[in-house]
Amino acid sequence: MDTGELKQRIKEGKLSGTYIFAGEEEYLVKYYLGLLTSAVGTDSPFAVFNNLRYDGEEVDFGELTDAIKSPPVMADWKLIVWRHADFSGMKEKELDALEAVVDLAEEHPYTVLAFTVADEGIDFGTQKKPSKFVTRFGKKINLLRFDKSTENQLYAWLKKHFDAEGVEVNMDTLRALVFRSGRSMEVLSREVSKLSALAHARGKRLVSAQDVEEVSSSTPECDTYAMSNAITEQNKQKAYDALEEMKFRRVDPTVIMGSIARTYNELLSVAQLLSEGREAADIESILRLNTYRVKHCITAAKKYGAKRLSDIVSSLARVDADSKYGGVTGYTAIELFISQNI
C-alpha cells in the first residue's frame, strides 16, 4: 500500500483491517497514523473505550485479542494501536500469533488495528525479492514504508511548510537548513516553526540562510556538521562547543578526528581547484557537494589558504600516527589540535 491508497481508503470510509507504519522517517509514520486516527474519529466521550494504545517491542497478542473482541462503545470504529513493535526477531510461533490476530481483526469489521515499527524492526527485503515477512503478510496487512526523504523531496516539503506559515524562502535557505539541522522531518518541522516565528517577529517576509545560521539547531545526527561549520568559519569557540556536545554524547574520539580530517581534506581540495582557476559550478560537480556547501568551502579555503590547509592535513596525519605510538590521544588530542589550527 502507498499513501495514495491510504488516503483513498480514508476518503471512502474503508478503514477496517490491519496496518503497519514503518521506516526511518518517524515524522511521516506519525503523520499518516494521525490521518487514520482522525478518520476513525476518537474524540468522543467514549474515546477511552474506542482508542486503545499499547507500547513495546514485544507484542502481547493476548492483549490484542481481547481488545479486538470487545466492540466499540457508541461508535462505528475501534482503533487499536501498538507502537514501537519489533517484528524482526519473531519466531514462527509469534508469526502464527500475529496472523491469528490479523485474521481476527478481519472477522470484526469495526476494528482498525495499527502497528508502528522502527526501520530496523521489520525486514521488507527488496521490490524484486520481498522478505519472508512481506511474502507472508503482504496481502493480509496494509504495509506502509517511509524511507528517509531525498534532499529534493525535503526541499519541496519544507517549501510547502514555510508557505503554510506565511513566509518565503529560497533554495539557499532550504539547503542551509537541511545542511545545518539534518534530514529528520521531525526536527525540521520544529525548525520551520522557529524560523517562521522569527520572521514574523522581525516583520520580515523572507527567511534567509543567515537566519538559519543564527537560530537553527544542530541535531544529534548532525554533530559532525557543527564541527565542520566551526572549521569552515574558523571559529575556535564553536569548535570547542561542538566537541563538548560530542563528548557529552560519548562520540568516539576517532570518529570526531575522522570528521575533522574529512572537512580539512575537502577544504584542501577546494583550495587546489581554485588555484587551477575552477569556478564554483566546477567544484560542485567535481567534488559532488551541494551549492550551499561549496559556497562556504570556497570562503573558508580562501581564508585558510592552500599552504596552511596542506600543513593542517599533514599535522592531522601526525596526530593519527602519534596516537598509535604512545602520543596524546582521545579528546585531549582533539582539544590540542583545535587550539593550534582553528
Short mmCIF file of C-alpha atoms in Angstrom, two decimals:
data_model
loop_
_atom_site.label_atom_id
_atom_site.label_comp_id
_atom_site.label_asym_id
_atom_site.label_seq_id
_atom_site.Cartn_x
_atom_site.Cartn_y
_atom_site.Cartn_z
CA MET A 1 0.00 0.00 0.00
CA ASP A 2 1.16 3.54 -0.70
CA THR A 3 0.00 6.81 0.83
CA GLY A 4 -2.34 7.50 -2.10
CA GLU A 5 -4.17 4.23 -1.47
CA LEU A 6 -4.40 5.02 2.24
CA LYS A 7 -5.92 8.43 1.53
CA GLN A 8 -8.40 6.83 -0.87
CA ARG A 9 -9.46 4.28 1.75
CA ILE A 10 -9.92 7.09 4.26
CA LYS A 11 -11.95 9.11 1.75
CA GLU A 12 -14.20 6.12 1.05
CA GLY A 13 -14.50 5.19 4.74
CA LYS A 14 -12.99 1.75 4.19
CA LEU A 15 -10.91 1.80 7.34
CA SER A 16 -11.09 -1.69 8.78
CA GLY A 17 -8.13 -4.05 8.72
CA THR A 18 -4.54 -4.11 9.93
CA TYR A 19 -1.89 -1.50 9.12
CA ILE A 20 1.86 -1.34 9.68
CA PHE A 21 3.50 2.11 9.55
CA ALA A 22 7.25 1.58 9.37
CA GLY A 23 10.50 3.19 8.30
CA GLU A 24 13.22 5.67 9.16
CA GLU A 25 11.09 8.78 8.70
CA GLU A 26 9.28 8.92 12.03
CA TYR A 27 7.55 12.18 11.14
CA LEU A 28 5.72 10.53 8.23
CA VAL A 29 4.90 7.49 10.34
CA LYS A 30 3.22 9.77 12.88
CA TYR A 31 1.58 11.93 10.20
CA TYR A 32 -0.14 9.09 8.33
CA LEU A 33 -1.09 7.28 11.50
CA GLY A 34 -2.62 10.61 12.54
CA LEU A 35 -4.68 10.73 9.32
CA LEU A 36 -6.01 7.27 10.05
CA THR A 37 -6.73 8.20 13.67
CA SER A 38 -8.64 11.32 12.63
CA ALA A 39 -10.68 9.32 10.13
CA VAL A 40 -11.66 6.81 12.79
CA GLY A 41 -12.84 9.68 14.99
CA THR A 42 -11.52 9.17 18.50
CA ASP A 43 -12.51 12.49 20.11
CA SER A 44 -15.84 11.36 21.53
CA PRO A 45 -16.52 10.99 25.27
CA PHE A 46 -16.09 7.25 24.73
CA ALA A 47 -12.56 7.51 23.30
CA VAL A 48 -11.18 5.74 26.35
CA PHE A 49 -13.01 2.62 25.13
CA ASN A 50 -12.51 3.08 21.40
CA ASN A 51 -8.93 4.36 21.13
CA LEU A 52 -6.58 1.87 22.74
CA ARG A 53 -2.80 2.40 22.78
CA TYR A 54 -0.05 -0.04 23.67
CA ASP A 55 3.74 0.27 23.59
CA GLY A 56 6.71 -2.05 23.44
CA GLU A 57 8.93 -4.02 21.10
CA GLU A 58 7.36 -7.30 22.23
CA VAL A 59 3.71 -7.55 21.17
CA ASP A 60 1.21 -9.05 23.63
CA PHE A 61 -1.08 -10.92 21.25
CA GLY A 62 -3.39 -11.98 24.07
CA GLU A 63 -3.97 -8.32 24.94
CA LEU A 64 -4.71 -7.52 21.30
CA THR A 65 -7.10 -10.47 21.01
CA ASP A 66 -9.15 -9.21 23.94
CA ALA A 67 -9.14 -5.66 22.56
CA ILE A 68 -10.36 -6.79 19.13
CA LYS A 69 -13.17 -8.94 20.51
CA SER A 70 -14.52 -6.06 22.59
CA PRO A 71 -16.90 -4.00 20.39
CA PRO A 72 -16.73 -0.19 20.17
CA VAL A 73 -18.87 1.86 22.54
CA MET A 74 -21.35 4.23 20.82
CA ALA A 75 -19.14 4.40 17.71
CA ASP A 76 -18.66 2.72 14.33
CA TRP A 77 -14.96 2.03 14.77
CA LYS A 78 -12.45 0.92 17.33
CA LEU A 79 -8.81 1.94 16.88
CA ILE A 80 -6.12 -0.25 18.41
CA VAL A 81 -2.53 0.99 18.07
CA TRP A 82 0.61 -0.87 19.12
CA ARG A 83 3.61 1.47 18.96
CA HIS A 84 7.29 0.54 18.56
CA ALA A 85 6.65 -3.12 17.72
CA ASP A 86 9.58 -5.25 16.57
CA PHE A 87 8.79 -7.95 14.03
CA SER A 88 12.40 -8.62 13.01
CA GLY A 89 13.16 -11.27 15.63
CA MET A 90 9.79 -13.04 15.74
CA LYS A 91 9.87 -16.80 15.77
CA GLU A 92 7.39 -18.94 13.86
CA LYS A 93 5.13 -19.25 16.90
CA GLU A 94 4.92 -15.45 17.21
CA LEU A 95 4.30 -15.01 13.49
CA ASP A 96 1.45 -17.50 13.76
CA ALA A 97 0.04 -15.45 16.64
CA LEU A 98 0.32 -12.29 14.55
CA GLU A 99 -1.50 -13.97 11.67
CA ALA A 100 -4.25 -15.12 14.04
CA VAL A 101 -4.69 -11.55 15.33
CA VAL A 102 -4.82 -10.16 11.78
CA ASP A 103 -7.44 -12.76 10.80
CA LEU A 104 -9.43 -11.96 13.94
CA ALA A 105 -9.40 -8.25 13.07
CA GLU A 106 -10.84 -9.14 9.65
CA GLU A 107 -13.65 -11.03 11.35
CA HIS A 108 -14.55 -7.91 13.36
CA PRO A 109 -15.04 -5.19 10.68
CA TYR A 110 -15.30 -2.42 13.25
CA THR A 111 -11.60 -2.98 14.08
CA VAL A 112 -8.79 -0.72 12.87
CA LEU A 113 -5.54 -2.28 14.07
CA ALA A 114 -2.28 -0.37 13.52
CA PHE A 115 1.36 -1.01 14.39
CA THR A 116 4.24 1.46 14.24
CA VAL A 117 7.66 -0.06 13.67
CA ALA A 118 11.17 1.36 13.56
CA ASP A 119 13.09 0.75 10.33
CA GLU A 120 15.23 -1.96 11.93
CA GLY A 121 12.12 -3.63 13.38
CA ILE A 122 10.93 -5.12 10.10
CA ASP A 123 12.57 -6.64 7.04
CA PHE A 124 10.91 -5.59 3.78
CA GLY A 125 13.51 -7.13 1.51
CA THR A 126 13.56 -5.53 -1.95
CA GLN A 127 11.00 -4.93 -4.64
CA LYS A 128 12.41 -7.78 -6.70
CA LYS A 129 12.94 -10.06 -3.73
CA PRO A 130 10.49 -9.33 -0.89
CA SER A 131 11.30 -10.66 2.55
CA LYS A 132 9.59 -13.71 4.02
CA PHE A 133 7.54 -11.36 6.20
CA VAL A 134 6.26 -9.37 3.22
CA THR A 135 5.59 -12.55 1.24
CA ARG A 136 3.53 -13.94 4.11
CA PHE A 137 1.67 -10.81 5.20
CA GLY A 138 1.74 -8.52 2.17
CA LYS A 139 -1.85 -9.37 1.20
CA LYS A 140 -3.15 -9.57 4.76
CA ILE A 141 -1.69 -6.34 6.17
CA ASN A 142 -1.60 -2.84 4.72
CA LEU A 143 2.16 -2.18 4.76
CA LEU A 144 3.33 1.44 4.56
CA ARG A 145 7.05 2.11 4.45
CA PHE A 146 8.55 5.57 4.95
CA ASP A 147 12.21 5.79 3.98
CA LYS A 148 14.36 8.86 4.53
CA SER A 149 13.44 11.54 2.01
CA THR A 150 15.89 12.66 -0.63
CA GLU A 151 17.20 16.22 -0.41
CA ASN A 152 14.94 17.35 -3.27
CA GLN A 153 11.91 15.81 -1.57
CA LEU A 154 12.86 17.59 1.65
CA TYR A 155 13.24 20.91 -0.15
CA ALA A 156 9.74 20.59 -1.66
CA TRP A 157 8.28 19.54 1.70
CA LEU A 158 10.00 22.41 3.54
CA LYS A 159 8.83 24.96 0.95
CA LYS A 160 5.25 23.78 1.43
CA HIS A 161 5.51 24.16 5.22
CA PHE A 162 7.09 27.61 5.04
CA ASP A 163 4.30 28.64 2.66
CA ALA A 164 1.75 27.45 5.22
CA GLU A 165 3.46 29.67 7.82
CA GLY A 166 3.10 32.68 5.51
CA VAL A 167 6.81 33.28 4.91
CA GLU A 168 9.03 32.98 1.86
CA VAL A 169 12.25 31.02 1.38
CA ASN A 170 14.69 30.47 -1.46
CA MET A 171 16.82 27.45 -2.32
CA ASP A 172 19.83 28.83 -0.42
CA THR A 173 17.72 28.90 2.74
CA LEU A 174 16.40 25.38 2.22
CA ARG A 175 19.87 23.96 1.53
CA ALA A 176 21.28 25.78 4.55
CA LEU A 177 18.56 24.39 6.81
CA VAL A 178 19.00 20.78 5.67
CA PHE A 179 22.77 21.11 5.90
CA ARG A 180 22.67 22.56 9.41
CA SER A 181 19.78 20.71 11.04
CA GLY A 182 19.90 17.37 9.24
CA ARG A 183 17.28 15.40 7.33
CA SER A 184 14.88 14.38 10.08
CA MET A 185 11.42 15.76 9.25
CA GLU A 186 10.61 15.69 12.97
CA VAL A 187 13.48 18.11 13.65
CA LEU A 188 12.96 20.19 10.52
CA SER A 189 9.28 20.78 11.29
CA ARG A 190 10.30 22.41 14.59
CA GLU A 191 12.96 24.49 12.82
CA VAL A 192 10.36 25.73 10.32
CA SER A 193 8.16 26.91 13.19
CA LYS A 194 11.13 28.59 14.89
CA LEU A 195 12.34 30.38 11.76
CA SER A 196 8.82 31.45 10.79
CA ALA A 197 8.20 32.88 14.25
CA LEU A 198 11.47 34.80 13.99
CA ALA A 199 10.50 36.23 10.61
CA HIS A 200 7.07 37.33 11.88
CA ALA A 201 8.59 38.89 14.99
CA ARG A 202 11.01 40.91 12.85
CA GLY A 203 8.37 41.87 10.31
CA LYS A 204 10.15 40.01 7.51
CA ARG A 205 8.63 38.07 4.63
CA LEU A 206 11.77 36.18 3.71
CA VAL A 207 13.64 33.65 5.85
CA SER A 208 17.30 33.81 4.81
CA ALA A 209 20.26 31.45 5.08
CA GLN A 210 21.68 33.91 7.62
CA ASP A 211 18.58 33.38 9.78
CA VAL A 212 19.24 29.64 9.64
CA GLU A 213 22.82 30.14 10.82
CA GLU A 214 21.62 32.45 13.59
CA VAL A 215 18.91 30.34 15.21
CA SER A 216 18.68 26.82 13.76
CA SER A 217 19.99 23.99 15.88
CA SER A 218 22.40 21.22 15.04
CA THR A 219 20.80 17.90 15.88
CA PRO A 220 22.41 14.80 17.41
CA GLU A 221 22.66 13.24 13.96
CA CYS A 222 24.49 16.35 12.76
CA ASP A 223 27.13 16.77 15.46
CA THR A 224 29.84 16.41 12.84
CA TYR A 225 28.22 19.23 10.87
CA ALA A 226 28.60 21.51 13.87
CA MET A 227 32.33 20.78 13.98
CA SER A 228 32.58 21.14 10.20
CA ASN A 229 30.82 24.51 10.38
CA ALA A 230 33.21 25.67 13.09
CA ILE A 231 36.17 24.68 10.92
CA THR A 232 34.87 26.45 7.80
CA GLU A 233 34.07 29.54 9.87
CA GLN A 234 37.44 29.35 11.65
CA ASN A 235 35.53 29.74 14.89
CA LYS A 236 37.54 28.17 17.72
CA GLN A 237 34.82 28.63 20.34
CA LYS A 238 32.23 26.90 18.16
CA ALA A 239 34.67 24.04 17.65
CA TYR A 240 35.10 23.64 21.41
CA ASP A 241 31.30 23.81 21.87
CA ALA A 242 30.79 21.13 19.21
CA LEU A 243 33.41 18.95 20.87
CA GLU A 244 31.77 19.35 24.28
CA GLU A 245 28.44 18.28 22.80
CA MET A 246 30.03 15.18 21.27
CA LYS A 247 31.85 14.40 24.49
CA PHE A 248 28.52 14.58 26.31
CA ARG A 249 27.08 12.12 23.79
CA ARG A 250 30.22 9.94 24.16
CA VAL A 251 31.06 10.06 20.48
CA ASP A 252 34.24 8.05 19.83
CA PRO A 253 37.22 10.44 19.50
CA THR A 254 38.42 8.55 16.43
CA VAL A 255 35.08 9.31 14.76
CA ILE A 256 35.48 13.01 15.59
CA MET A 257 39.03 13.09 14.24
CA GLY A 258 37.80 11.36 11.11
CA SER A 259 35.16 14.05 10.54
CA ILE A 260 37.75 16.80 11.13
CA ALA A 261 40.11 15.16 8.62
CA ARG A 262 37.33 14.90 6.02
CA THR A 263 36.48 18.58 6.39
CA TYR A 264 40.10 19.73 6.00
CA ASN A 265 40.70 17.39 3.07
CA GLU A 266 37.56 18.81 1.47
CA LEU A 267 38.79 22.39 2.01
CA LEU A 268 42.22 21.49 0.64
CA SER A 269 40.62 20.00 -2.48
CA VAL A 270 38.58 23.18 -2.94
CA ALA A 271 41.70 25.33 -2.48
CA GLN A 272 43.59 23.30 -5.07
CA LEU A 273 40.74 23.55 -7.57
CA LEU A 274 40.54 27.30 -7.00
CA SER A 275 44.27 27.56 -7.71
CA GLU A 276 43.58 25.86 -11.05
CA GLY A 277 41.06 28.56 -11.89
CA ARG A 278 37.98 26.41 -11.36
CA GLU A 279 34.62 28.11 -10.78
CA ALA A 280 32.08 27.21 -8.08
CA ALA A 281 29.97 25.17 -10.51
CA ASP A 282 33.02 23.10 -11.49
CA ILE A 283 33.90 22.46 -7.85
CA GLU A 284 30.31 21.44 -7.09
CA SER A 285 30.38 18.92 -9.94
CA ILE A 286 33.87 17.52 -9.30
CA LEU A 287 33.53 17.12 -5.52
CA ARG A 288 29.80 16.33 -5.60
CA LEU A 289 28.94 18.93 -2.97
CA ASN A 290 25.74 20.92 -2.77
CA THR A 291 25.76 24.59 -3.74
CA TYR A 292 25.48 25.85 -0.17
CA ARG A 293 28.40 23.72 1.00
CA VAL A 294 30.59 24.79 -1.94
CA LYS A 295 29.93 28.44 -1.16
CA HIS A 296 31.11 28.02 2.44
CA CYS A 297 34.09 25.88 1.45
CA ILE A 298 35.29 28.46 -1.06
CA THR A 299 35.10 31.23 1.53
CA ALA A 300 36.94 29.09 4.09
CA ALA A 301 39.57 27.86 1.63
CA LYS A 302 40.43 31.44 0.66
CA LYS A 303 40.78 32.45 4.33
CA TYR A 304 42.96 29.48 5.27
CA GLY A 305 44.99 29.43 2.06
CA ALA A 306 46.21 26.31 0.26
CA LYS A 307 49.59 26.28 2.07
CA ARG A 308 48.10 26.36 5.55
CA LEU A 309 45.45 23.77 4.66
CA SER A 310 48.18 21.46 3.37
CA ASP A 311 50.10 21.92 6.63
CA ILE A 312 46.97 21.20 8.70
CA VAL A 313 46.24 18.00 6.76
CA SER A 314 49.83 16.91 7.37
CA SER A 315 49.52 17.67 11.09
CA LEU A 316 46.34 15.54 11.23
CA ALA A 317 48.33 12.63 9.85
CA ARG A 318 50.94 13.18 12.59
CA VAL A 319 48.24 13.27 15.28
CA ASP A 320 46.92 9.96 13.99
CA ALA A 321 50.39 8.43 13.94
CA ASP A 322 51.26 9.76 17.42
CA SER A 323 48.07 8.28 18.87
CA LYS A 324 49.18 4.85 17.71
CA TYR A 325 52.65 5.12 19.23
CA GLY A 326 52.03 6.44 22.73
CA GLY A 327 51.36 10.11 21.99
CA VAL A 328 48.42 12.25 23.12
CA THR A 329 45.12 10.53 22.35
CA GLY A 330 41.36 10.91 22.75
CA TYR A 331 39.56 14.17 23.39
CA THR A 332 42.77 15.79 24.67
CA ALA A 333 44.40 15.34 21.27
CA ILE A 334 41.38 16.94 19.61
CA GLU A 335 41.40 19.90 22.01
CA LEU A 336 45.11 20.42 21.35
CA PHE A 337 44.54 20.25 17.60
CA ILE A 338 41.73 22.84 17.78
CA SER A 339 43.85 25.23 19.82
CA GLN A 340 46.70 25.07 17.31
CA ASN A 341 44.88 25.01 13.98
CA ILE A 342 41.48 26.71 14.02
#
